[in-house]
GROMACS .gro file of C-alpha atoms in nm:
model
  222
    1MET     CA    1  -3.460  -9.048   0.135
    2ALA     CA    2  -3.426  -8.907   0.484
    3GLY     CA    3  -3.438  -8.529   0.514
    4LYS     CA    4  -3.143  -8.315   0.614
    5PRO     CA    5  -3.048  -8.311   0.981
    6LYS     CA    6  -3.204  -8.011   1.155
    7LEU     CA    7  -3.004  -7.834   1.425
    8HIS     CA    8  -3.181  -7.648   1.706
    9TYR     CA    9  -2.959  -7.396   1.885
   10THR     CA   10  -2.878  -7.028   1.919
   11LYS     CA   11  -2.722  -6.842   1.627
   12GLY     CA   12  -2.370  -6.882   1.764
   13ARG     CA   13  -2.100  -7.138   1.827
   14GLY     CA   14  -2.150  -7.280   2.173
   15LYS     CA   15  -2.187  -7.655   2.203
   16MET     CA   16  -2.343  -7.689   1.857
   17GLU     CA   17  -2.037  -7.568   1.666
   18SER     CA   18  -1.850  -7.900   1.686
   19ILE     CA   19  -2.164  -8.071   1.552
   20ARG     CA   20  -2.171  -7.829   1.258
   21TRP     CA   21  -1.803  -7.900   1.197
   22LEU     CA   22  -1.848  -8.277   1.199
   23LEU     CA   23  -2.150  -8.275   0.966
   24ALA     CA   24  -1.977  -8.032   0.729
   25ALA     CA   25  -1.657  -8.238   0.723
   26ALA     CA   26  -1.863  -8.549   0.646
   27GLY     CA   27  -2.016  -8.362   0.352
   28VAL     CA   28  -2.364  -8.363   0.506
   29GLU     CA   29  -2.595  -8.071   0.436
   30PHE     CA   30  -2.798  -7.957   0.736
   31GLU     CA   31  -3.066  -7.707   0.826
   32GLU     CA   32  -3.072  -7.483   1.131
   33GLU     CA   33  -3.365  -7.358   1.334
   34PHE     CA   34  -3.234  -7.084   1.557
   35ILE     CA   35  -3.345  -7.020   1.912
   36GLU     CA   36  -3.359  -6.641   1.923
   37THR     CA   37  -3.580  -6.575   2.225
   38LYS     CA   38  -3.666  -6.724   2.562
   39GLU     CA   39  -4.004  -6.816   2.411
   40ASP     CA   40  -3.838  -7.022   2.134
   41LEU     CA   41  -3.661  -7.228   2.399
   42GLU     CA   42  -3.974  -7.263   2.611
   43LYS     CA   43  -4.169  -7.387   2.308
   44LEU     CA   44  -3.916  -7.667   2.251
   45ARG     CA   45  -3.934  -7.759   2.619
   46ASN     CA   46  -4.314  -7.753   2.621
   47ASP     CA   47  -4.328  -7.965   2.305
   48GLY     CA   48  -4.142  -8.236   2.496
   49VAL     CA   49  -3.861  -8.271   2.241
   50LEU     CA   50  -3.575  -8.189   2.480
   51MET     CA   51  -3.507  -8.498   2.691
   52PHE     CA   52  -3.324  -8.301   2.961
   53GLN     CA   53  -3.478  -7.960   2.883
   54GLN     CA   54  -3.151  -7.857   2.719
   55VAL     CA   55  -3.005  -7.781   2.376
   56PRO     CA   56  -2.824  -7.860   2.148
   57MET     CA   57  -3.089  -8.079   1.988
   58VAL     CA   58  -3.049  -8.240   1.647
   59GLU     CA   59  -3.325  -8.404   1.446
   60ILE     CA   60  -3.159  -8.687   1.256
   61ASP     CA   61  -3.274  -9.028   1.129
   62GLY     CA   62  -3.614  -8.991   1.295
   63MET     CA   63  -3.460  -8.911   1.635
   64LYS     CA   64  -3.454  -8.589   1.834
   65MET     CA   65  -3.105  -8.628   1.976
   66VAL     CA   66  -2.976  -8.432   2.274
   67GLN     CA   67  -2.646  -8.427   2.467
   68THR     CA   68  -2.354  -8.301   2.260
   69ARG     CA   69  -2.132  -8.604   2.310
   70ALA     CA   70  -2.408  -8.848   2.209
   71ILE     CA   71  -2.487  -8.647   1.895
   72LEU     CA   72  -2.122  -8.622   1.794
   73SER     CA   73  -2.044  -8.991   1.844
   74TYR     CA   74  -2.356  -9.089   1.646
   75ILE     CA   75  -2.255  -8.866   1.353
   76ALA     CA   76  -1.893  -8.988   1.369
   77ALA     CA   77  -2.002  -9.353   1.359
   78LYS     CA   78  -2.266  -9.295   1.088
   79TYR     CA   79  -2.019  -9.128   0.853
   80ASN     CA   80  -1.722  -9.359   0.914
   81LEU     CA   81  -1.519  -9.106   1.114
   82TYR     CA   82  -1.493  -9.318   1.430
   83GLY     CA   83  -1.213  -9.568   1.362
   84LYS     CA   84  -1.224  -9.928   1.242
   85ASP     CA   85  -1.234 -10.104   1.580
   86LEU     CA   86  -1.275 -10.049   1.955
   87LYS     CA   87  -0.909  -9.958   2.010
   88GLU     CA   88  -0.913  -9.689   1.744
   89ARG     CA   89  -1.241  -9.562   1.886
   90ALA     CA   90  -1.083  -9.541   2.231
   91TRP     CA   91  -0.793  -9.333   2.093
   92ILE     CA   92  -1.034  -9.106   1.907
   93ASP     CA   93  -1.237  -9.062   2.228
   94MET     CA   94  -0.926  -8.971   2.429
   95TYR     CA   95  -0.810  -8.715   2.176
   96VAL     CA   96  -1.159  -8.567   2.142
   97GLU     CA   97  -1.202  -8.537   2.520
   98GLY     CA   98  -0.874  -8.344   2.538
   99THR     CA   99  -0.973  -8.097   2.268
  100THR     CA  100  -1.321  -8.068   2.423
  101ASP     CA  101  -1.163  -7.962   2.754
  102LEU     CA  102  -0.950  -7.700   2.579
  103MET     CA  103  -1.237  -7.568   2.368
  104GLY     CA  104  -1.462  -7.553   2.673
  105MET     CA  105  -1.222  -7.307   2.836
  106ILE     CA  106  -1.237  -7.084   2.526
  107MET     CA  107  -1.614  -7.120   2.491
  108TYR     CA  108  -1.681  -6.986   2.840
  109LEU     CA  109  -1.423  -6.705   2.826
  110PRO     CA  110  -1.662  -6.438   2.680
  111PHE     CA  111  -1.911  -6.511   2.961
  112GLN     CA  112  -1.661  -6.443   3.240
  113PRO     CA  113  -1.627  -6.117   3.433
  114SER     CA  114  -1.388  -5.873   3.263
  115ASP     CA  115  -1.153  -5.867   3.563
  116THR     CA  116  -1.081  -6.242   3.529
  117LYS     CA  117  -1.069  -6.263   3.148
  118GLU     CA  118  -0.702  -6.176   3.111
  119LYS     CA  119  -0.599  -6.435   3.369
  120ASN     CA  120  -0.817  -6.701   3.208
  121LEU     CA  121  -0.689  -6.619   2.859
  122ALA     CA  122  -0.333  -6.666   2.985
  123LEU     CA  123  -0.437  -7.001   3.134
  124ILE     CA  124  -0.588  -7.113   2.800
  125ILE     CA  125  -0.264  -7.031   2.616
  126GLU     CA  126  -0.054  -7.201   2.885
  127ARG     CA  127  -0.270  -7.518   2.878
  128ALA     CA  128  -0.271  -7.529   2.497
  129THR     CA  129   0.106  -7.503   2.473
  130THR     CA  130   0.204  -7.726   2.766
  131ARG     CA  131  -0.079  -7.978   2.816
  132TYR     CA  132  -0.275  -8.029   2.493
  133PHE     CA  133  -0.082  -7.940   2.177
  134PRO     CA  134   0.233  -8.133   2.280
  135VAL     CA  135   0.020  -8.452   2.294
  136TYR     CA  136  -0.097  -8.413   1.934
  137GLU     CA  137   0.247  -8.306   1.810
  138LYS     CA  138   0.398  -8.617   1.969
  139ALA     CA  139   0.127  -8.844   1.828
  140LEU     CA  140   0.192  -8.720   1.473
  141LYS     CA  141   0.568  -8.751   1.522
  142ASP     CA  142   0.559  -9.101   1.675
  143HIS     CA  143   0.349  -9.267   1.404
  144GLY     CA  144   0.454  -9.047   1.113
  145HIS     CA  145   0.107  -9.044   0.958
  146ASP     CA  146  -0.106  -8.755   0.833
  147TYR     CA  147  -0.388  -8.821   1.078
  148LEU     CA  148  -0.412  -8.889   1.450
  149VAL     CA  149  -0.567  -9.238   1.439
  150GLY     CA  150  -0.540  -9.518   1.182
  151ASN     CA  151  -0.387  -9.293   0.913
  152LYS     CA  152  -0.740  -9.195   0.810
  153LEU     CA  153  -0.945  -8.882   0.870
  154SER     CA  154  -1.149  -8.920   1.189
  155TRP     CA  155  -1.355  -8.717   1.431
  156ALA     CA  156  -1.034  -8.663   1.633
  157ASP     CA  157  -0.871  -8.472   1.344
  158ILE     CA  158  -1.178  -8.258   1.275
  159HIS     CA  159  -1.209  -8.169   1.644
  160LEU     CA  160  -0.838  -8.088   1.669
  161LEU     CA  161  -0.852  -7.853   1.370
  162GLU     CA  162  -1.151  -7.675   1.523
  163ALA     CA  163  -0.958  -7.640   1.851
  164ILE     CA  164  -0.644  -7.511   1.677
  165LEU     CA  165  -0.841  -7.240   1.496
  166MET     CA  166  -1.015  -7.140   1.821
  167VAL     CA  167  -0.684  -7.107   2.007
  168GLU     CA  168  -0.536  -6.912   1.716
  169GLU     CA  169  -0.816  -6.659   1.759
  170CYS     CA  170  -0.675  -6.606   2.111
  171LYS     CA  171  -0.308  -6.614   2.003
  172PRO     CA  172  -0.237  -6.618   1.629
  173ASP     CA  173   0.119  -6.759   1.659
  174ILE     CA  174   0.026  -7.038   1.902
  175LEU     CA  175   0.156  -7.309   1.664
  176SER     CA  176   0.503  -7.156   1.625
  177ALA     CA  177   0.659  -7.430   1.843
  178PHE     CA  178   0.456  -7.712   1.682
  179PRO     CA  179   0.572  -7.768   1.321
  180LEU     CA  180   0.380  -8.095   1.277
  181LEU     CA  181   0.058  -7.933   1.394
  182GLN     CA  182   0.120  -7.647   1.152
  183ALA     CA  183   0.146  -7.901   0.868
  184PHE     CA  184  -0.159  -8.088   1.004
  185LYS     CA  185  -0.360  -7.764   1.003
  186GLY     CA  186  -0.261  -7.699   0.642
  187ARG     CA  187  -0.352  -8.051   0.527
  188THR     CA  188  -0.684  -8.080   0.705
  189SER     CA  189  -0.793  -7.724   0.616
  190ASN     CA  190  -0.760  -7.822   0.252
  191ILE     CA  191  -0.983  -8.129   0.263
  192PRO     CA  192  -1.258  -8.019   0.020
  193THR     CA  193  -1.553  -8.046   0.261
  194ILE     CA  194  -1.362  -7.868   0.538
  195LYS     CA  195  -1.223  -7.605   0.300
  196LYS     CA  196  -1.582  -7.530   0.194
  197PHE     CA  197  -1.690  -7.494   0.560
  198LEU     CA  198  -1.404  -7.250   0.624
  199GLN     CA  199  -1.513  -7.020   0.340
  200PRO     CA  200  -1.712  -6.701   0.413
  201GLY     CA  201  -2.085  -6.758   0.387
  202SER     CA  202  -2.079  -7.112   0.527
  203GLN     CA  203  -2.276  -7.224   0.834
  204ARG     CA  204  -1.967  -7.185   1.052
  205LYS     CA  205  -2.036  -6.928   1.323
  206PRO     CA  206  -1.814  -6.631   1.415
  207PRO     CA  207  -1.636  -6.595   1.750
  208THR     CA  208  -1.865  -6.504   2.038
  209ASP     CA  209  -1.889  -6.129   2.095
  210GLU     CA  210  -2.053  -5.917   2.367
  211LYS     CA  211  -2.373  -5.876   2.168
  212PHE     CA  212  -2.417  -6.253   2.141
  213VAL     CA  213  -2.332  -6.301   2.510
  214ALA     CA  214  -2.618  -6.065   2.598
  215ILE     CA  215  -2.862  -6.260   2.376
  216VAL     CA  216  -2.760  -6.593   2.533
  217ARG     CA  217  -2.792  -6.454   2.886
  218LYS     CA  218  -3.144  -6.341   2.805
  219ILE     CA  219  -3.255  -6.670   2.643
  220PHE     CA  220  -3.112  -6.894   2.916
  221ASN     CA  221  -3.163  -6.663   3.216
  222ILE     CA  222  -2.792  -6.652   3.307
   0.00000   0.00000   0.00000
């Protein structure tokens, strides 16, 4: 039997968090080897295991996979979370790209200068409520199913729940105008594997704080 996937990243959310989410939702146990110093990162680079000298890196099925999107799509396909045909896959990809754009804005917020944070936080909330969430609300309304694609849990649903919870950390009542997304959040949060991941003590990482920003800046020279 193949060993558990091993995740190489810092001890925070960043680009690895969606990978943690997807593995956890698929019911896959994984190990983590944290990069805590500049030397840890340099060792990985010197060992030649980072194709583009970057993390995240995931050891899975005998591969040392890099590039977040490649890792996520591999996991989604492996665990039957990527639709039944090319059309469903295309829809999943479109939805995932949308939530990735929104989550990217939130991910970089703690690294921005304090004088621009308020403006950027307002932009995140505006984009969530006018550009992104209306798309998912409409999708659920139009097809009347519990899930975004093919009436079956997919990567798109897992990614959307992660995005919703991230935006709620910025504005707790963000879903007040989106009743179908509220119901979606309730349903998907109660899927046993996801519910377990949302419990305290899981491998889910907390929101990025100033202390973690300082560690990341040091490791990556930014």
